[in-house]
Coordinates of C-alpha atoms in Angstrom, one line a residue:
M619 CA 44.8 161.9 140.3
Q620 CA 47.3 160.5 142.5
A621 CA 45.9 156.9 143.3
R622 CA 47.3 155.6 146.2
T623 CA 47.6 151.7 145.9
L624 CA 48.2 149.7 142.6
P625 CA 43.7 148.1 142.1
E626 CA 43.1 152.0 142.4
W627 CA 46.0 152.6 139.7
L628 CA 44.2 150.5 137.3
S629 CA 40.8 151.1 137.8
Y630 CA 41.9 154.2 137.1
L631 CA 43.7 153.0 133.2
E632 CA 39.8 152.0 132.0
T633 CA 38.2 155.3 132.3
L634 CA 41.2 157.0 130.5
H635 CA 40.1 156.0 127.0
G636 CA 36.8 155.5 125.5
K637 CA 37.6 151.8 124.2
T638 CA 40.0 149.3 125.2
I639 CA 41.4 148.4 122.2
D640 CA 41.6 151.6 119.6
L641 CA 45.3 150.8 117.8
G642 CA 47.4 153.0 116.4
L643 CA 50.9 154.6 117.3
E644 CA 49.7 158.7 116.9
R645 CA 49.1 158.7 121.4
V646 CA 51.6 156.4 122.8
G647 CA 54.5 158.2 120.6
R648 CA 54.0 160.9 121.5
V649 CA 53.9 160.2 124.7
R650 CA 56.9 157.9 124.0
D651 CA 58.9 161.7 122.9
A652 CA 57.6 163.8 126.0
M653 CA 59.2 160.7 128.4
A654 CA 61.9 160.5 125.9
L655 CA 61.7 156.7 126.5
K656 CA 64.1 155.3 124.3
P657 CA 65.3 151.9 125.1
A658 CA 69.7 151.8 124.1
C659 CA 69.8 148.5 125.0
P660 CA 69.8 145.6 122.6
V661 CA 64.9 145.6 122.1
I662 CA 63.7 141.3 120.9
M663 CA 60.2 142.7 119.9
I664 CA 58.0 138.5 120.3
G665 CA 54.5 139.2 118.2
G666 CA 52.2 136.1 116.6
T667 CA 48.9 134.2 117.2
N668 CA 50.3 131.7 119.7
G669 CA 53.1 131.1 120.9
K670 CA 54.7 134.4 121.8
G671 CA 54.7 133.9 125.6
S672 CA 56.3 131.0 126.5
V673 CA 59.6 132.4 123.7
S674 CA 59.6 135.5 125.4
A675 CA 59.2 133.3 128.8
M676 CA 62.6 130.7 127.3
L677 CA 64.4 134.4 125.4
S678 CA 64.9 135.4 129.3
T679 CA 65.5 133.2 131.0
M680 CA 68.2 131.9 129.2
L681 CA 69.5 135.7 128.9
N682 CA 69.1 135.9 132.4
R683 CA 71.1 132.5 133.3
A684 CA 74.0 134.0 130.9
G685 CA 73.8 137.9 133.9
Y686 CA 71.7 139.7 131.8
K687 CA 69.9 141.7 133.6
V688 CA 66.9 141.5 131.7
G689 CA 63.8 143.7 131.8
T690 CA 60.2 141.1 130.5
Y691 CA 57.0 142.1 129.4
T692 CA 53.9 140.3 128.7
S693 CA 50.5 140.7 128.8
P694 CA 47.3 139.7 129.6
H695 CA 48.4 137.8 133.3
I696 CA 47.2 135.9 134.5
L697 CA 46.3 136.5 138.2
H698 CA 48.6 140.3 138.6
Y699 CA 48.7 142.7 136.8
N700 CA 52.3 142.2 138.1
E701 CA 53.3 139.6 136.2
R702 CA 53.7 141.3 132.9
V703 CA 56.5 143.4 133.6
A704 CA 59.5 141.6 135.5
I705 CA 62.9 142.3 136.0
D706 CA 65.3 138.5 135.8
M707 CA 62.1 137.2 135.2
R708 CA 60.4 138.3 139.0
P709 CA 57.4 139.6 138.5
V710 CA 58.4 143.7 140.2
D711 CA 56.8 145.1 143.1
D712 CA 53.0 147.3 143.3
D713 CA 55.5 150.2 144.2
A714 CA 57.3 150.3 141.7
L715 CA 54.3 149.8 138.7
I716 CA 52.9 152.8 141.1
A717 CA 56.2 154.9 139.7
A718 CA 56.0 153.9 136.8
F719 CA 52.5 154.5 136.1
C720 CA 52.1 158.5 138.4
A721 CA 55.3 159.3 135.9
V722 CA 53.2 157.5 132.0
E723 CA 50.4 160.3 134.7
A724 CA 53.2 163.4 134.1
G725 CA 53.8 162.4 130.7
R726 CA 50.8 161.9 129.4
G727 CA 49.7 165.9 129.2
E728 CA 46.5 165.6 128.1
V729 CA 46.7 163.1 125.5
P730 CA 44.0 159.8 126.0
L731 CA 45.5 156.7 126.7
S732 CA 43.8 152.7 126.9
Y733 CA 44.8 150.8 129.3
F734 CA 47.6 149.2 126.9
E735 CA 49.5 151.6 125.7
F736 CA 49.8 153.3 129.5
G737 CA 51.5 150.1 131.2
T738 CA 53.5 149.8 127.8
L739 CA 54.9 152.9 127.9
A740 CA 55.3 152.2 132.3
A741 CA 57.2 148.8 131.5
V742 CA 59.8 150.8 129.4
W743 CA 60.0 153.3 131.9
H744 CA 60.7 150.9 134.6
F745 CA 63.6 148.7 133.3
L746 CA 65.2 152.4 132.4
Q747 CA 65.1 153.3 135.2
S748 CA 66.4 149.4 137.0
D749 CA 69.6 150.0 134.1
V750 CA 68.5 146.7 132.4
D751 CA 71.1 145.1 130.2
V752 CA 68.2 143.8 126.9
M753 CA 64.2 144.8 126.6
V754 CA 62.2 141.9 126.0
L755 CA 58.9 142.6 124.7
E756 CA 56.1 140.3 124.4
V757 CA 53.6 142.2 121.3
G758 CA 49.8 142.7 123.2
L759 CA 47.7 142.0 119.7
G760 CA 48.6 142.4 116.2
G761 CA 52.1 144.0 115.8
R762 CA 52.1 147.0 113.6
L763 CA 49.4 149.4 115.2
D764 CA 50.5 147.7 118.6
A765 CA 51.4 150.0 121.1
V766 CA 54.7 148.0 123.0
N767 CA 55.6 148.5 118.4
A768 CA 56.5 152.0 118.9
F769 CA 59.6 151.4 120.4
E770 CA 63.0 150.4 118.0
P771 CA 63.4 146.5 118.2
D772 CA 66.5 144.6 116.7
V773 CA 65.4 141.5 115.8
S774 CA 61.5 140.8 115.4
V775 CA 60.6 138.0 116.3
V776 CA 56.6 136.0 114.6
V777 CA 56.8 133.3 116.4
S778 CA 52.4 131.4 114.9
V779 CA 50.1 133.1 111.7
D780 CA 46.5 131.6 112.2
L781 CA 43.0 133.2 112.8
D782 CA 42.2 135.4 115.6
H783 CA 41.0 138.7 116.5
Q784 CA 39.8 138.5 113.0
D785 CA 37.7 142.0 114.4
Y786 CA 40.6 144.1 113.6
L787 CA 44.0 142.1 112.1
G788 CA 41.2 140.5 109.1
P789 CA 39.3 137.7 107.9
D790 CA 42.2 135.6 107.7
R791 CA 46.0 134.3 107.3
E792 CA 47.7 137.1 104.8
S793 CA 46.3 139.5 106.1
I794 CA 46.7 138.8 109.9
G795 CA 50.2 137.4 107.9
Y796 CA 50.5 141.9 106.7
E797 CA 49.7 142.7 110.5
K798 CA 51.8 140.7 112.0
A799 CA 55.2 141.8 110.3
G800 CA 54.2 145.3 111.2
I801 CA 57.4 144.2 113.8
F802 CA 60.0 143.7 111.3
R803 CA 62.3 147.3 110.8
S804 CA 65.2 147.9 107.4
G805 CA 68.5 146.8 108.1
R806 CA 67.1 144.6 111.6
P807 CA 66.8 140.8 111.7
A808 CA 63.8 139.5 110.9
V809 CA 62.2 136.2 112.7
C810 CA 59.0 134.0 111.5
A811 CA 58.5 130.3 112.9
D812 CA 55.8 129.6 111.2
P813 CA 56.2 126.8 109.3
H814 CA 54.0 128.0 106.5
P815 CA 54.2 132.2 106.8
P816 CA 51.3 134.5 104.3
Q817 CA 53.2 135.2 101.3
R818 CA 52.4 139.0 102.9
L819 CA 54.2 138.6 105.5
I820 CA 57.4 137.8 103.6
D821 CA 57.1 141.0 100.7
H822 CA 56.6 143.2 103.2
A823 CA 59.9 142.0 104.9
A824 CA 61.7 141.5 101.7
A825 CA 59.6 145.7 100.8
I826 CA 61.5 147.5 103.8
G827 CA 64.3 145.8 103.0
A828 CA 64.5 143.1 106.5
P829 CA 66.4 140.3 107.0
L830 CA 64.0 138.0 106.2
Y831 CA 64.8 134.1 108.9
L832 CA 62.7 130.9 108.3
L833 CA 61.7 128.4 109.6
G834 CA 63.1 125.5 108.1
R835 CA 64.7 127.7 105.8
D836 CA 67.2 129.8 107.1
F837 CA 67.3 128.1 111.2
G838 CA 65.7 124.6 112.2
N839 CA 66.1 122.0 114.4
V840 CA 66.3 118.4 114.0
R841 CA 64.8 116.5 117.8
L842 CA 66.2 113.1 119.2
E843 CA 64.5 110.8 121.4
Q844 CA 65.1 113.2 124.5
Q845 CA 67.5 115.9 122.8
W846 CA 67.9 117.7 119.9
S847 CA 70.1 120.7 117.7
F848 CA 69.6 123.6 116.6
H849 CA 71.2 126.2 113.8
L850 CA 71.2 128.8 111.7
G851 CA 73.8 129.8 109.9
E852 CA 77.0 128.6 110.7
R853 CA 76.1 129.4 114.8
Q854 CA 74.9 125.5 115.9
W855 CA 74.2 124.5 119.3
H856 CA 73.7 120.7 120.1
A857 CA 72.9 118.4 123.3
L858 CA 69.8 120.4 123.8
P859 CA 67.5 119.7 126.5
L860 CA 64.0 119.6 126.2
P861 CA 61.6 122.8 127.3
A862 CA 60.5 122.1 131.0
L863 CA 57.4 124.0 129.0
R864 CA 55.3 120.5 128.0
G865 CA 54.0 120.2 124.4
A866 CA 55.2 119.0 121.5
Y867 CA 55.7 122.7 119.7
Q868 CA 58.1 124.1 122.6
I869 CA 61.0 122.5 120.6
G870 CA 59.4 125.7 117.7
N871 CA 59.0 128.2 119.9
A872 CA 62.8 128.0 121.4
S873 CA 63.8 126.9 117.8
A874 CA 63.1 130.5 117.7
A875 CA 64.1 131.7 120.5
L876 CA 68.1 130.5 119.4
A877 CA 67.2 132.8 116.4
A878 CA 67.0 135.7 118.3
L879 CA 69.6 135.0 120.1
A880 CA 71.8 134.1 117.5
L881 CA 71.3 136.3 115.4
L882 CA 72.2 139.1 118.5
F883 CA 74.8 137.5 119.6
E884 CA 78.0 140.2 119.2
R885 CA 75.5 142.8 121.4
L886 CA 74.2 139.8 124.0
P887 CA 76.9 136.3 123.7
V888 CA 75.5 134.1 125.3
D889 CA 77.3 130.2 125.9
L890 CA 75.7 126.9 125.5
G891 CA 75.7 126.1 129.2
A892 CA 73.1 129.5 129.9
I893 CA 71.2 128.0 127.1
K894 CA 70.2 124.7 128.2
R895 CA 69.7 126.1 131.8
G896 CA 67.2 128.0 130.6
L897 CA 65.0 125.3 128.6
L898 CA 65.3 123.2 131.9
E899 CA 64.3 126.1 134.4
V900 CA 62.1 128.0 132.4
D901 CA 58.6 128.0 134.3
W902 CA 55.5 129.8 132.3
P903 CA 52.1 128.8 134.2
G904 CA 49.0 128.7 132.6
R905 CA 50.5 126.5 129.0
F906 CA 49.8 123.0 128.8
Q907 CA 50.4 123.4 132.2
V908 CA 50.3 119.8 133.9
L909 CA 50.0 119.5 137.8
P910 CA 50.7 117.1 140.6
G911 CA 48.7 114.8 141.7
R912 CA 45.9 113.1 141.4
P913 CA 43.1 113.9 139.9
Q914 CA 45.5 114.7 136.1
V915 CA 44.9 117.8 135.6
V916 CA 45.9 120.3 133.2
L917 CA 45.3 123.9 133.0
D918 CA 45.8 126.2 128.8
V919 CA 44.8 129.2 127.9
G920 CA 44.7 128.2 124.5
H921 CA 41.2 130.6 123.7
N922 CA 41.8 129.9 119.3
P923 CA 41.7 127.0 117.5
H924 CA 45.4 127.0 116.6
A925 CA 46.1 126.8 120.7
V926 CA 43.9 124.6 120.7
R927 CA 44.6 122.6 118.1
A928 CA 47.3 122.4 119.8
L929 CA 47.1 121.3 123.0
V930 CA 44.7 118.6 121.6
A931 CA 47.9 116.6 119.6
N932 CA 49.6 117.2 123.2
L933 CA 46.7 115.7 125.1
R934 CA 46.4 112.8 122.8
Q935 CA 49.7 111.9 124.3
L936 CA 49.0 111.8 127.5
P937 CA 48.6 108.6 129.0
F938 CA 45.2 107.1 129.6
A939 CA 42.9 109.2 131.6
E940 CA 39.9 106.8 132.2
N941 CA 37.2 109.6 132.2
R942 CA 38.8 112.9 130.4
Y943 CA 36.6 116.0 131.2
A944 CA 37.1 120.3 130.0
V945 CA 36.4 123.2 132.4
F946 CA 35.7 125.3 129.6
S947 CA 34.8 128.7 129.3
M948 CA 35.4 131.5 126.7
L949 CA 34.7 135.5 125.3
A950 CA 32.1 135.6 123.1
D951 CA 33.6 136.5 120.6
K952 CA 36.0 133.8 120.2
D953 CA 34.7 131.3 117.7
L954 CA 34.0 128.7 120.5
E955 CA 32.1 126.7 117.1
A956 CA 36.2 126.0 115.6
V957 CA 37.3 124.9 118.8
A958 CA 34.4 122.2 119.8
D959 CA 34.5 120.4 116.4
L960 CA 38.7 120.6 117.6
A961 CA 38.3 119.4 121.6
V962 CA 34.2 117.3 120.7
T963 CA 36.2 113.6 120.8
E964 CA 38.6 114.3 123.8
F965 CA 36.3 114.8 126.3
D966 CA 33.2 112.9 128.2
G967 CA 32.2 115.4 129.9
W968 CA 31.9 119.2 130.5
F969 CA 31.7 121.6 133.3
V970 CA 30.5 124.8 131.5
G971 CA 30.0 127.9 133.5
G972 CA 30.2 132.2 132.5
L973 CA 32.8 135.1 131.8
D974 CA 31.2 138.1 133.6
M975 CA 33.1 140.6 132.5
P976 CA 33.1 142.7 128.7
R977 CA 33.4 140.1 126.3
G978 CA 31.4 136.8 128.7
Q979 CA 28.9 135.3 128.1
S980 CA 26.5 132.8 130.5
G981 CA 27.5 129.5 130.9
A982 CA 24.5 128.7 129.1
R983 CA 25.2 130.6 126.3
I984 CA 28.8 129.1 125.9
A985 CA 26.3 125.0 126.5
E986 CA 23.9 126.8 124.5
R987 CA 26.8 126.8 121.5
L988 CA 27.8 123.7 122.4
R989 CA 25.7 121.7 122.4
A990 CA 24.9 123.4 118.4
Q991 CA 28.1 121.6 117.2
G992 CA 27.4 118.0 118.2
V993 CA 28.9 118.7 122.9
K994 CA 27.1 116.1 125.3
N995 CA 27.3 116.0 129.2
V996 CA 28.0 119.6 129.0
H997 CA 26.7 120.8 132.2
V998 CA 26.2 124.1 133.1
L999 CA 27.6 126.1 136.4
G1000 CA 27.1 130.2 137.0
T1001 CA 31.7 129.9 137.0
V1002 CA 34.0 128.6 136.3
S1003 CA 34.8 128.6 140.3
D1004 CA 32.2 126.9 140.1
A1005 CA 32.3 124.0 137.4
W1006 CA 36.0 123.4 138.3
K1007 CA 34.3 122.5 142.5
S1008 CA 31.7 119.7 140.2
A1009 CA 34.5 118.5 138.1
L1010 CA 36.3 118.1 140.6
S1011 CA 33.6 116.8 142.6
V1012 CA 33.0 113.6 139.9
A1013 CA 36.6 113.2 138.6
A1014 CA 38.1 110.1 140.3
E1015 CA 41.8 109.1 140.6
N1016 CA 42.3 108.3 136.7
D1017 CA 40.5 111.1 135.6
R1018 CA 41.6 113.4 134.3
I1019 CA 40.5 117.5 134.1
V1020 CA 41.4 119.9 131.9
V1021 CA 40.7 123.2 132.3
F1022 CA 41.0 126.3 128.8
G1023 CA 38.4 128.2 126.2
S1024 CA 40.3 131.0 128.2
F1025 CA 43.3 133.5 130.1
H1026 CA 40.3 134.7 132.6
T1027 CA 39.0 130.8 132.7
V1028 CA 42.5 129.4 133.8
A1029 CA 43.0 132.5 136.1
E1030 CA 39.5 131.9 138.4
V1031 CA 40.8 128.3 138.7
M1032 CA 44.2 129.0 140.4
S1033 CA 41.9 132.0 142.2
A1034 CA 40.1 128.4 143.2
R1035 CA 42.0 125.8 143.6
Q1036 CA 44.1 128.4 146.4
T1037 CA 40.9 128.7 148.1
L1038 CA 40.8 125.4 148.4
T1039 CA 44.2 124.7 149.5

């Protein structure tokens, strides 16, 4: 098939494999080898339950400000697939993606690839064609069996470990930590920025001979009022600005990014000015993003208890709001009950809408589950867009609307806002 447009290609990719998620490296490895996809430039691999996109964005921005040509692969996207594949933090255009998809299609022969596997190979192919100086590759799900792990990292970073995707990764933090440690490599530095790293992650690094750098033991930060400092061994950076990405946890994310830079410094030296500019200029929409104007609107793609716990902590640091409204929707296989328990006291009213997609659920079903957890004042709308418009119609100037629960939830509201403007 010779698809002519990017939407046609994306529809085609959804038909190539019987499963949306099929973890394993055998198929993607065969196509990687057939296409001779072997990066010579440094590769930084970023995994973790939450925070890996923010770390990828910070790393990429700092490296770019240091003068490097940076290829960044992240997932999922919010509005446009192109967001997943970026050169110097700018999404590539449709023609570049189509050329990459054509190359993978020619290289795969009869090998069935999942949507994510196909996209991962296409991204790396494009980065090689573009002759980037460094690749920043974000793991999609887990680590050990994720398609991104078919490539060889020069440094691996696990940002955080918590409960999510238990059907694929295991029932507890120890099991999930082991899966995420699968991106570590023998003799290559590995970073873990989780303040309580699972023992199985630590043990795996030791078993394969990966030098492991832990937050609080081997690297760390000191927070001052309006600046902070970082240290890893003899490498120290002082008087750093607070990251442009909001949220108290972003200092930890920035520390993970700086640990990767410190460990690659001999191959990719980055001056202090580039680090400071990168921290100040990084942009990563949908991650505790506070929009200008009134009523105050916060967009957050948090979709698991770990992320929502951080969201709640950050909301409590914002100025007082007279009424606090949630625009909420969540996929059916996520832990809605735990999320509701964490957020129940944070909102005076909930506006919920359904997600019409695989793994989605109706607004009525979401409302039923919320009410079972003791959530009151729940308004049921047909779609997330309807929920957003309804919340907007009742919110006054001194109120706050928080949109969260899924990438899809934030995407629908972003689209609705564009339509309204």
